[in-house]
Amino acid sequence: DAKTTQPTSMDCAEGRAANLPCNHSTISGNEYVYWYRQIHSQGPQYIIHGLKNNETNEMASLIITEDRKSSTLILPHATLRDTAVYYCIVRVETGANNLFFGTGTRLTVIP
Amino acid sequence: DVKVTQSSRYLVKRTGEKVFLECVQDMDHENMFWYRQDPGLGLRLIYFSYDVKMKEKGDIPEGYSVSREKKERFSLILESASTNQTSMYLCASSLLFPNSYEQYFGPGTRLTVT
């Protein structure tokens, strides 16, 4: 599985867009990019995933560069409840999909 | 909503005790997973199961075993608890296909072994 690199921590002002970067320069053609987050004292929560194209859902947008070596998760209007650790994971889509969670980015949304 | 429940939020056990952690999911998912989470190490996969009575070792299976007798239930067993197994334990489930990447997690069990 491709290794991912994320900043250890980031701050974002409430109401502004939070842009969380992830580098995955060794990603292979059949590996997807997944994003999860973990709010304090809770289990991780799936946010979004993508292969090549940009993706958007009710929670966030995922922008993947054309060479697929990096991606950015965008929370368009961050709220205090978005304070969490965000994990970028690169993995082949298989049936029993065990995911490797690294240490992620701790996002703090500031009032 | 998918619900993954774990038997206890907090558990304190003594060294050498046999410990059972139970996980139940209500969405008929084929896959179930057990992770542990430690500061600075992120989540690490202990075991997973893709069907009843089937199990696969994850990254750190030593000192643990699992049981899946029913589709909805996945148990993690510490045969003889040790202090280095003090950790947060998280259970998750997902479909086999499609969307196997979308894992649903329980709230976690914080186990302390003294």
GROMACS .gro file of N, CA, C and O in nm, chain A:
model
  444
    1ASP      N    1   0.084  -0.120   0.000
    1ASP     CA    2   0.000   0.000   0.000
    1ASP      C    3   0.087   0.125   0.000
    1ASP      O    4   0.192   0.128   0.063
    2ALA      N    5   0.041   0.227  -0.072
    2ALA     CA    6   0.117   0.351  -0.078
    2ALA      C    7   0.121   0.417   0.059
    2ALA      O    8   0.025   0.416   0.133
    3LYS      N    9   0.233   0.479   0.090
    3LYS     CA   10   0.248   0.551   0.216
    3LYS      C   11   0.191   0.691   0.197
    3LYS      O   12   0.202   0.750   0.089
    4THR      N   13   0.133   0.745   0.302
    4THR     CA   14   0.079   0.881   0.297
    4THR      C   15   0.152   0.969   0.396
    4THR      O   16   0.200   0.922   0.499
    5THR      N   17   0.160   1.097   0.363
    5THR     CA   18   0.222   1.196   0.451
    5THR      C   19   0.124   1.309   0.472
    5THR      O   20   0.074   1.367   0.375
    6GLN      N   21   0.096   1.339   0.600
    6GLN     CA   22   0.005   1.448   0.634
    6GLN      C   23   0.071   1.537   0.738
    6GLN      O   24   0.152   1.490   0.819
    7PRO      N   25   0.034   1.666   0.739
    7PRO     CA   26   0.086   1.751   0.848
    7PRO      C   27   0.032   1.701   0.982
    7PRO      O   28  -0.079   1.647   0.990
    8THR      N   29   0.109   1.723   1.085
    8THR     CA   30   0.070   1.675   1.218
    8THR      C   31  -0.053   1.749   1.270
    8THR      O   32  -0.143   1.690   1.328
    9SER      N   33  -0.057   1.879   1.248
    9SER     CA   34  -0.168   1.959   1.300
    9SER      C   35  -0.194   2.080   1.213
    9SER      O   36  -0.105   2.126   1.140
   10MET      N   37  -0.318   2.130   1.221
   10MET     CA   38  -0.359   2.251   1.149
   10MET      C   39  -0.468   2.320   1.230
   10MET      O   40  -0.544   2.254   1.302
   11ASP      N   41  -0.474   2.454   1.212
   11ASP     CA   42  -0.584   2.531   1.270
   11ASP      C   43  -0.666   2.590   1.158
   11ASP      O   44  -0.616   2.616   1.048
   12CYS      N   45  -0.795   2.615   1.188
   12CYS     CA   46  -0.883   2.677   1.090
   12CYS      C   47  -0.984   2.762   1.167
   12CYS      O   48  -1.036   2.718   1.271
   13ALA      N   49  -1.014   2.882   1.114
   13ALA     CA   50  -1.115   2.966   1.178
   13ALA      C   51  -1.253   2.914   1.147
   13ALA      O   52  -1.282   2.868   1.036
   14GLU      N   53  -1.340   2.921   1.246
   14GLU     CA   54  -1.479   2.877   1.229
   14GLU      C   55  -1.544   2.951   1.113
   14GLU      O   56  -1.530   3.074   1.101
   15GLY      N   57  -1.615   2.877   1.027
   15GLY     CA   58  -1.682   2.936   0.912
   15GLY      C   59  -1.598   2.942   0.787
   15GLY      O   60  -1.651   2.962   0.677
   16ARG      N   61  -1.469   2.927   0.801
   16ARG     CA   62  -1.381   2.927   0.685
   16ARG      C   63  -1.364   2.785   0.633
   16ARG      O   64  -1.396   2.687   0.699
   17ALA      N   65  -1.308   2.775   0.511
   17ALA     CA   66  -1.281   2.644   0.454
   17ALA      C   67  -1.155   2.585   0.517
   17ALA      O   68  -1.055   2.655   0.535
   18ALA      N   69  -1.163   2.458   0.550
   18ALA     CA   70  -1.045   2.386   0.599
   18ALA      C   71  -0.993   2.300   0.485
   18ALA      O   72  -1.069   2.221   0.427
   19ASN      N   73  -0.866   2.317   0.451
   19ASN     CA   74  -0.803   2.242   0.343
   19ASN      C   75  -0.695   2.152   0.402
   19ASN      O   76  -0.592   2.201   0.449
   20LEU      N   77  -0.719   2.022   0.400
   20LEU     CA   78  -0.625   1.928   0.460
   20LEU      C   79  -0.551   1.854   0.349
   20LEU      O   80  -0.611   1.779   0.273
   21PRO      N   81  -0.418   1.871   0.343
   21PRO     CA   82  -0.342   1.807   0.235
   21PRO      C   83  -0.294   1.667   0.273
   21PRO      O   84  -0.281   1.633   0.390
   22CYS      N   85  -0.268   1.589   0.168
   22CYS     CA   86  -0.213   1.455   0.186
   22CYS      C   87  -0.124   1.422   0.067
   22CYS      O   88  -0.167   1.439  -0.048
   23ASN      N   89  -0.002   1.381   0.094
   23ASN     CA   90   0.087   1.336  -0.013
   23ASN      C   91   0.090   1.185  -0.020
   23ASN      O   92   0.103   1.118   0.084
   24HIS      N   93   0.078   1.133  -0.141
   24HIS     CA   94   0.085   0.987  -0.162
   24HIS      C   95   0.155   0.963  -0.294
   24HIS      O   96   0.097   0.912  -0.391
   25SER      N   97   0.283   1.001  -0.297
   25SER     CA   98   0.359   1.003  -0.424
   25SER      C   99   0.381   0.864  -0.483
   25SER      O  100   0.413   0.852  -0.601
   26THR      N  101   0.369   0.758  -0.402
   26THR     CA  102   0.393   0.622  -0.454
   26THR      C  103   0.263   0.549  -0.484
   26THR      O  104   0.264   0.427  -0.502
   27ILE      N  105   0.155   0.620  -0.495
   27ILE     CA  106   0.026   0.558  -0.520
   27ILE      C  107   0.027   0.486  -0.654
   27ILE      O  108   0.086   0.532  -0.752
   28SER      N  109  -0.037   0.370  -0.658
   28SER     CA  110  -0.045   0.296  -0.784
   28SER      C  111  -0.184   0.315  -0.846
   28SER      O  112  -0.275   0.366  -0.782
   29GLY      N  113  -0.196   0.269  -0.971
   29GLY     CA  114  -0.314   0.301  -1.049
   29GLY      C  115  -0.446   0.250  -0.994
   29GLY      O  116  -0.551   0.309  -1.020
   30ASN      N  117  -0.443   0.143  -0.917
   30ASN     CA  118  -0.568   0.086  -0.867
   30ASN      C  119  -0.594   0.117  -0.720
   30ASN      O  120  -0.680   0.056  -0.658
   31GLU      N  121  -0.518   0.210  -0.666
   31GLU     CA  122  -0.538   0.246  -0.525
   31GLU      C  123  -0.629   0.367  -0.512
   31GLU      O  124  -0.613   0.467  -0.582
   32TYR      N  125  -0.722   0.356  -0.420
   32TYR     CA  126  -0.814   0.464  -0.391
   32TYR      C  127  -0.758   0.550  -0.277
   32TYR      O  128  -0.679   0.503  -0.196
   33VAL      N  129  -0.805   0.672  -0.269
   33VAL     CA  130  -0.776   0.761  -0.157
   33VAL      C  131  -0.901   0.771  -0.071
   33VAL      O  132  -1.009   0.805  -0.120
   34TYR      N  133  -0.888   0.737   0.057
   34TYR     CA  134  -1.000   0.745   0.150
   34TYR      C  135  -0.967   0.847   0.258
   34TYR      O  136  -0.852   0.861   0.299
   35TRP      N  137  -1.069   0.912   0.308
   35TRP     CA  138  -1.053   1.002   0.423
   35TRP      C  139  -1.151   0.960   0.533
   35TRP      O  140  -1.270   0.937   0.507
   36TYR      N  141  -1.096   0.954   0.652
   36TYR     CA  142  -1.174   0.930   0.772
   36TYR      C  143  -1.140   1.040   0.872
   36TYR      O  144  -1.037   1.108   0.860
   37ARG      N  145  -1.225   1.057   0.971
   37ARG     CA  146  -1.191   1.146   1.082
   37ARG      C  147  -1.231   1.080   1.213
   37ARG      O  148  -1.319   0.993   1.216
   38GLN      N  149  -1.167   1.126   1.320
   38GLN     CA  150  -1.196   1.074   1.453
   38GLN      C  151  -1.209   1.190   1.549
   38GLN      O  152  -1.111   1.259   1.578
   39ILE      N  153  -1.330   1.208   1.593
   39ILE     CA  154  -1.358   1.309   1.696
   39ILE      C  155  -1.322   1.249   1.831
   39ILE      O  156  -1.338   1.128   1.852
   40HIS      N  157  -1.275   1.332   1.920
   40HIS     CA  158  -1.227   1.286   2.050
   40HIS      C  159  -1.328   1.192   2.118
   40HIS      O  160  -1.447   1.223   2.124
   41SER      N  161  -1.277   1.079   2.166
   41SER     CA  162  -1.356   0.980   2.241
   41SER      C  163  -1.459   0.906   2.156
   41SER      O  164  -1.551   0.845   2.211
   42GLN      N  165  -1.445   0.914   2.026
   42GLN     CA  166  -1.534   0.839   1.938
   42GLN      C  167  -1.453   0.752   1.843
   42GLN      O  168  -1.333   0.772   1.826
   43GLY      N  169  -1.519   0.656   1.778
   43GLY     CA  170  -1.454   0.579   1.674
   43GLY      C  171  -1.441   0.660   1.546
   43GLY      O  172  -1.511   0.759   1.527
   44PRO      N  173  -1.350   0.620   1.456
   44PRO     CA  174  -1.336   0.691   1.329
   44PRO      C  175  -1.464   0.688   1.247
   44PRO      O  176  -1.546   0.597   1.259
   45GLN      N  177  -1.478   0.789   1.161
   45GLN     CA  178  -1.596   0.804   1.078
   45GLN      C  179  -1.552   0.824   0.934
   45GLN      O  180  -1.466   0.909   0.906
   46TYR      N  181  -1.609   0.748   0.843
   46TYR     CA  182  -1.579   0.762   0.700
   46TYR      C  183  -1.629   0.898   0.652
   46TYR      O  184  -1.738   0.943   0.687
   47ILE      N  185  -1.547   0.965   0.567
   47ILE     CA  186  -1.588   1.094   0.511
   47ILE      C  187  -1.614   1.083   0.361
   47ILE      O  188  -1.723   1.111   0.313
   48ILE      N  189  -1.513   1.040   0.286
   48ILE     CA  190  -1.522   1.045   0.141
   48ILE      C  191  -1.410   0.960   0.082
   48ILE      O  192  -1.314   0.927   0.151
   49HIS      N  193  -1.421   0.924  -0.044
   49HIS     CA  194  -1.313   0.853  -0.111
   49HIS      C  195  -1.314   0.887  -0.260
   49HIS      O  196  -1.417   0.938  -0.312
   50GLY      N  197  -1.204   0.857  -0.328
   50GLY     CA  198  -1.197   0.882  -0.471
   50GLY      C  199  -1.083   0.805  -0.535
   50GLY      O  200  -0.991   0.760  -0.466
   51LEU      N  201  -1.090   0.794  -0.667
   51LEU     CA  202  -0.984   0.725  -0.741
   51LEU      C  203  -0.906   0.825  -0.826
   51LEU      O  204  -0.785   0.838  -0.813
   52LYS      N  205  -0.975   0.893  -0.917
   52LYS     CA  206  -0.909   0.989  -1.005
   52LYS      C  207  -0.980   1.124  -1.003
   52LYS      O  208  -0.918   1.229  -0.999
   53ASN      N  209  -1.112   1.118  -1.009
   53ASN     CA  210  -1.190   1.240  -1.022
   53ASN      C  211  -1.213   1.305  -0.887
   53ASN      O  212  -1.207   1.241  -0.783
   54ASN      N  213  -1.240   1.434  -0.889
   54ASN     CA  214  -1.277   1.504  -0.768
   54ASN      C  215  -1.415   1.455  -0.724
   54ASN      O  216  -1.500   1.421  -0.806
   55GLU      N  217  -1.434   1.449  -0.595
   55GLU     CA  218  -1.559   1.399  -0.540
   55GLU      C  219  -1.614   1.497  -0.437
   55GLU      O  220  -1.537   1.567  -0.370
   56THR      N  221  -1.745   1.500  -0.427
   56THR     CA  222  -1.811   1.585  -0.327
   56THR      C  223  -1.928   1.510  -0.268
   56THR      O  224  -2.001   1.441  -0.339
   57ASN      N  225  -1.945   1.523  -0.136
   57ASN     CA  226  -2.066   1.473  -0.072
   57ASN      C  227  -2.111   1.577   0.031
   57ASN      O  228  -2.060   1.689   0.033
   58GLU      N  229  -2.205   1.538   0.115
   58GLU     CA  230  -2.261   1.635   0.209
   58GLU      C  231  -2.162   1.677   0.316
   58GLU      O  232  -2.183   1.778   0.384
   59MET      N  233  -2.057   1.603   0.333
   59MET     CA  234  -1.960   1.635   0.438
   59MET      C  235  -1.842   1.716   0.385
   59MET      O  236  -1.792   1.806   0.455
   60ALA      N  237  -1.792   1.681   0.265
   60ALA     CA  238  -1.666   1.738   0.222
   60ALA      C  239  -1.647   1.722   0.071
   60ALA      O  240  -1.727   1.657   0.004
   61SER      N  241  -1.539   1.783   0.022
   61SER     CA  242  -1.495   1.764  -0.115
   61SER      C  243  -1.354   1.706  -0.113
   61SER      O  244  -1.275   1.736  -0.023
   62LEU      N  245  -1.325   1.624  -0.213
   62LEU     CA  246  -1.193   1.564  -0.227
   62LEU      C  247  -1.138   1.604  -0.363
   62LEU      O  248  -1.201   1.576  -0.465
   63ILE      N  249  -1.022   1.668  -0.359
   63ILE     CA  250  -0.954   1.710  -0.482
   63ILE      C  251  -0.830   1.625  -0.497
   63ILE      O  252  -0.743   1.625  -0.408
   64ILE      N  253  -0.819   1.551  -0.606
   64ILE     CA  254  -0.704   1.467  -0.634
   64ILE      C  255  -0.630   1.527  -0.753
   64ILE      O  256  -0.691   1.555  -0.856
   65THR      N  257  -0.500   1.546  -0.739
   65THR     CA  258  -0.422   1.605  -0.849
   65THR      C  259  -0.421   1.509  -0.969
   65THR      O  260  -0.443   1.388  -0.955
   66GLU      N  261  -0.391   1.566  -1.084
   66GLU     CA  262  -0.397   1.487  -1.207
   66GLU      C  263  -0.300   1.369  -1.204
   66GLU      O  264  -0.331   1.260  -1.253
   67ASP      N  265  -0.183   1.388  -1.144
   67ASP     CA  266  -0.086   1.277  -1.134
   67ASP      C  267  -0.115   1.185  -1.016
   67ASP      O  268  -0.045   1.086  -0.997
   68ARG      N  269  -0.217   1.218  -0.939
   68ARG     CA  270  -0.265   1.138  -0.824
   68ARG      C  271  -0.164   1.128  -0.712
   68ARG      O  272  -0.181   1.048  -0.621
   69LYS      N  273  -0.061   1.211  -0.712
   69LYS     CA  274   0.040   1.200  -0.608
   69LYS      C  275   0.004   1.277  -0.483
   69LYS      O  276   0.075   1.267  -0.381
   70SER      N  277  -0.100   1.353  -0.487
   70SER     CA  278  -0.145   1.423  -0.367
   70SER      C  279  -0.295   1.452  -0.377
   70SER      O  280  -0.353   1.443  -0.486
   71SER      N  281  -0.352   1.482  -0.263
   71SER     CA  282  -0.495   1.515  -0.260
   71SER      C  283  -0.520   1.614  -0.147
   71SER      O  284  -0.436   1.633  -0.058
   72THR      N  285  -0.636   1.676  -0.152
   72THR     CA  286  -0.677   1.772  -0.051
   72THR      C  287  -0.822   1.746  -0.011
   72THR      O  288  -0.908   1.735  -0.098
   73LEU      N  289  -0.845   1.734   0.117
   73LEU     CA  290  -0.981   1.725   0.169
   73LEU      C  291  -1.026   1.866   0.205
   73LEU      O  292  -0.953   1.937   0.275
   74ILE      N  293  -1.141   1.905   0.159
   74ILE     CA  294  -1.192   2.039   0.186
   74ILE      C  295  -1.322   2.031   0.265
   74ILE      O  296  -1.419   1.968   0.221
   75LEU      N  297  -1.321   2.094   0.383
   75LEU     CA  298  -1.445   2.114   0.459
   75LEU      C  299  -1.485   2.257   0.431
   75LEU      O  300  -1.419   2.351   0.476
   76PRO      N  301  -1.593   2.282   0.356
   76PRO     CA  302  -1.619   2.415   0.303
   76PRO      C  303  -1.648   2.523   0.407
   76PRO      O  304  -1.608   2.637   0.390
   77HIS      N  305  -1.714   2.487   0.514
   77HIS     CA  306  -1.746   2.585   0.619
   77HIS      C  307  -1.724   2.516   0.754
   77HIS      O  308  -1.816   2.459   0.811
   78ALA      N  309  -1.601   2.522   0.803
   78ALA     CA  310  -1.567   2.446   0.923
   78ALA      C  311  -1.645   2.495   1.045
   78ALA      O  312  -1.663   2.615   1.065
   79THR      N  313  -1.690   2.401   1.125
   79THR     CA  314  -1.755   2.432   1.252
   79THR      C  315  -1.672   2.373   1.366
   79THR      O  316  -1.582   2.291   1.343
   80LEU      N  317  -1.705   2.412   1.487
   80LEU     CA  318  -1.630   2.362   1.603
   80LEU      C  319  -1.639   2.210   1.611
   80LEU      O  320  -1.546   2.143   1.659
   81ARG      N  321  -1.750   2.154   1.562
   81ARG     CA  322  -1.768   2.008   1.567
   81ARG      C  323  -1.679   1.934   1.467
   81ARG      O  324  -1.673   1.811   1.470
   82ASP      N  325  -1.614   2.010   1.379
   82ASP     CA  326  -1.521   1.946   1.286
   82ASP      C  327  -1.382   1.928   1.346
   82ASP      O  328  -1.292   1.873   1.281
   83THR      N  329  -1.361   1.977   1.467
   83THR     CA  330  -1.233   1.954   1.535
   83THR      C  331  -1.216   1.804   1.556
   83THR      O  332  -1.299   1.739   1.620
   84ALA      N  333  -1.107   1.749   1.499
   84ALA     CA  334  -1.089   1.604   1.498
   84ALA      C  335  -0.952   1.572   1.439
   84ALA      O  336  -0.882   1.660   1.390
   85VAL      N  337  -0.917   1.445   1.443
   85VAL     CA  338  -0.799   1.396   1.370
   85VAL      C  339  -0.848   1.340   1.237
   85VAL      O  340  -0.941   1.259   1.235
   86TYR      N  341  -0.787   1.384   1.129
   86TYR     CA  342  -0.827   1.345   0.993
   86TYR      C  343  -0.721   1.251   0.935
   86TYR      O  344  -0.602   1.285   0.933
   87TYR      N  345  -0.767   1.138   0.886
   87TYR     CA  346  -0.677   1.036   0.833
   87TYR      C  347  -0.694   1.024   0.681
   87TYR      O  348  -0.806   1.009   0.632
   88CYS      N  349  -0.583   1.028   0.612
   88CYS     CA  350  -0.580   1.003   0.469
   88CYS      C  351  -0.524   0.862   0.449
   88CYS      O  352  -0.418   0.830   0.502
   89ILE      N  353  -0.596   0.779   0.377
   89ILE     CA  354  -0.558   0.638   0.362
   89ILE      C  355  -0.561   0.603   0.215
   89ILE      O  356  -0.654   0.640   0.143
   90VAL      N  357  -0.458   0.532   0.170
   90VAL     CA  358  -0.453   0.488   0.030
   90VAL      C  359  -0.456   0.335   0.031
   90VAL      O  360  -0.378   0.272   0.100
   91ARG      N  361  -0.548   0.280  -0.047
   91ARG     CA  362  -0.567   0.135  -0.039
   91ARG      C  363  -0.631   0.083  -0.166
   91ARG      O  364  -0.714   0.150  -0.226
   92VAL      N  365  -0.593  -0.039  -0.201
   92VAL     CA  366  -0.662  -0.108  -0.309
   92VAL      C  367  -0.800  -0.148  -0.258
   92VAL      O  368  -0.815  -0.187  -0.142
   93GLU      N  369  -0.899  -0.140  -0.345
   93GLU     CA  370  -1.033  -0.182  -0.308
   93GLU      C  371  -1.041  -0.334  -0.318
   93GLU      O  372  -1.040  -0.392  -0.425
   94THR      N  373  -1.045  -0.400  -0.202
   94THR     CA  374  -1.062  -0.545  -0.198
   94THR      C  375  -1.181  -0.576  -0.109
   94THR      O  376  -1.233  -0.489  -0.042
   95GLY      N  377  -1.219  -0.700  -0.106
   95GLY     CA  378  -1.337  -0.736  -0.030
   95GLY      C  379  -1.320  -0.713   0.119
   95GLY      O  380  -1.399  -0.645   0.182
   96ALA      N  381  -1.217  -0.772   0.175
   96ALA     CA  382  -1.192  -0.753   0.318
   96ALA      C  383  -1.096  -0.637   0.330
   96ALA      O  384  -0.975  -0.654   0.333
   97ASN      N  385  -1.151  -0.519   0.340
   97ASN     CA  386  -1.068  -0.401   0.322
   97ASN      C  387  -1.016  -0.349   0.455
   97ASN      O  388  -1.070  -0.256   0.512
   98ASN      N  389  -0.912  -0.411   0.505
   98ASN     CA  390  -0.850  -0.359   0.626
   98ASN      C  391  -0.771  -0.234   0.590
   98ASN      O  392  -0.694  -0.232   0.496
   99LEU      N  393  -0.795  -0.129   0.662
   99LEU     CA  394  -0.737   0.001   0.633
   99LEU      C  395  -0.621   0.030   0.726
   99LEU      O  396  -0.626  -0.005   0.843
  100PHE      N  397  -0.516   0.093   0.674
  100PHE     CA  398  -0.407   0.135   0.758
  100PHE      C  399  -0.425   0.281   0.795
  100PHE      O  400  -0.418   0.369   0.709
  101PHE      N  401  -0.451   0.306   0.921
  101PHE     CA  402  -0.463   0.442   0.971
  101PHE      C  403  -0.328   0.486   1.024
  101PHE      O  404  -0.275   0.427   1.113
  102GLY      N  405  -0.272   0.592   0.970
  102GLY     CA  406  -0.149   0.647   1.025
  102GLY      C  407  -0.181   0.734   1.145
  102GLY      O  408  -0.273   0.704   1.221
  103THR      N  409  -0.108   0.840   1.163
  103THR     CA  410  -0.131   0.928   1.278
  103THR      C  411  -0.216   1.049   1.242
  103THR      O  412  -0.260   1.122   1.329
  104GLY      N  413  -0.238   1.076   1.113
  104GLY     CA  414  -0.334   1.177   1.070
  104GLY      C  415  -0.295   1.321   1.101
  104GLY      O  416  -0.185   1.350   1.148
  105THR      N  417  -0.388   1.411   1.070
  105THR     CA  418  -0.374   1.555   1.097
  105THR      C  419  -0.476   1.595   1.202
  105THR      O  420  -0.595   1.572   1.184
  106ARG      N  421  -0.428   1.656   1.308
  106ARG     CA  422  -0.520   1.708   1.409
  106ARG      C  423  -0.566   1.846   1.368
  106ARG      O  424  -0.485   1.940   1.367
  107LEU      N  425  -0.693   1.858   1.329
  107LEU     CA  426  -0.751   1.986   1.289
  107LEU      C  427  -0.821   2.047   1.409
  107LEU      O  428  -0.907   1.984   1.471
  108THR      N  429  -0.786   2.172   1.440
  108THR     CA  430  -0.853   2.246   1.546
  108THR      C  431  -0.926   2.363   1.482
  108THR      O  432  -0.862   2.446   1.415
  109VAL      N  433  -1.057   2.368   1.499
  109VAL     CA  434  -1.136   2.480   1.449
  109VAL      C  435  -1.150   2.581   1.561
  109VAL      O  436  -1.197   2.547   1.670
  110ILE      N  437  -1.109   2.703   1.532
  110ILE     CA  438  -1.100   2.807   1.635
  110ILE      C  439  -1.219   2.902   1.622
  110ILE      O  440  -1.249   2.947   1.512
  111PRO      N  441  -1.285   2.934   1.733
  111PRO     CA  442  -1.402   3.024   1.727
  111PRO      C  443  -1.363   3.164   1.677
  111PRO      O  444  -1.251   3.210   1.701
   0.00000   0.00000   0.00000
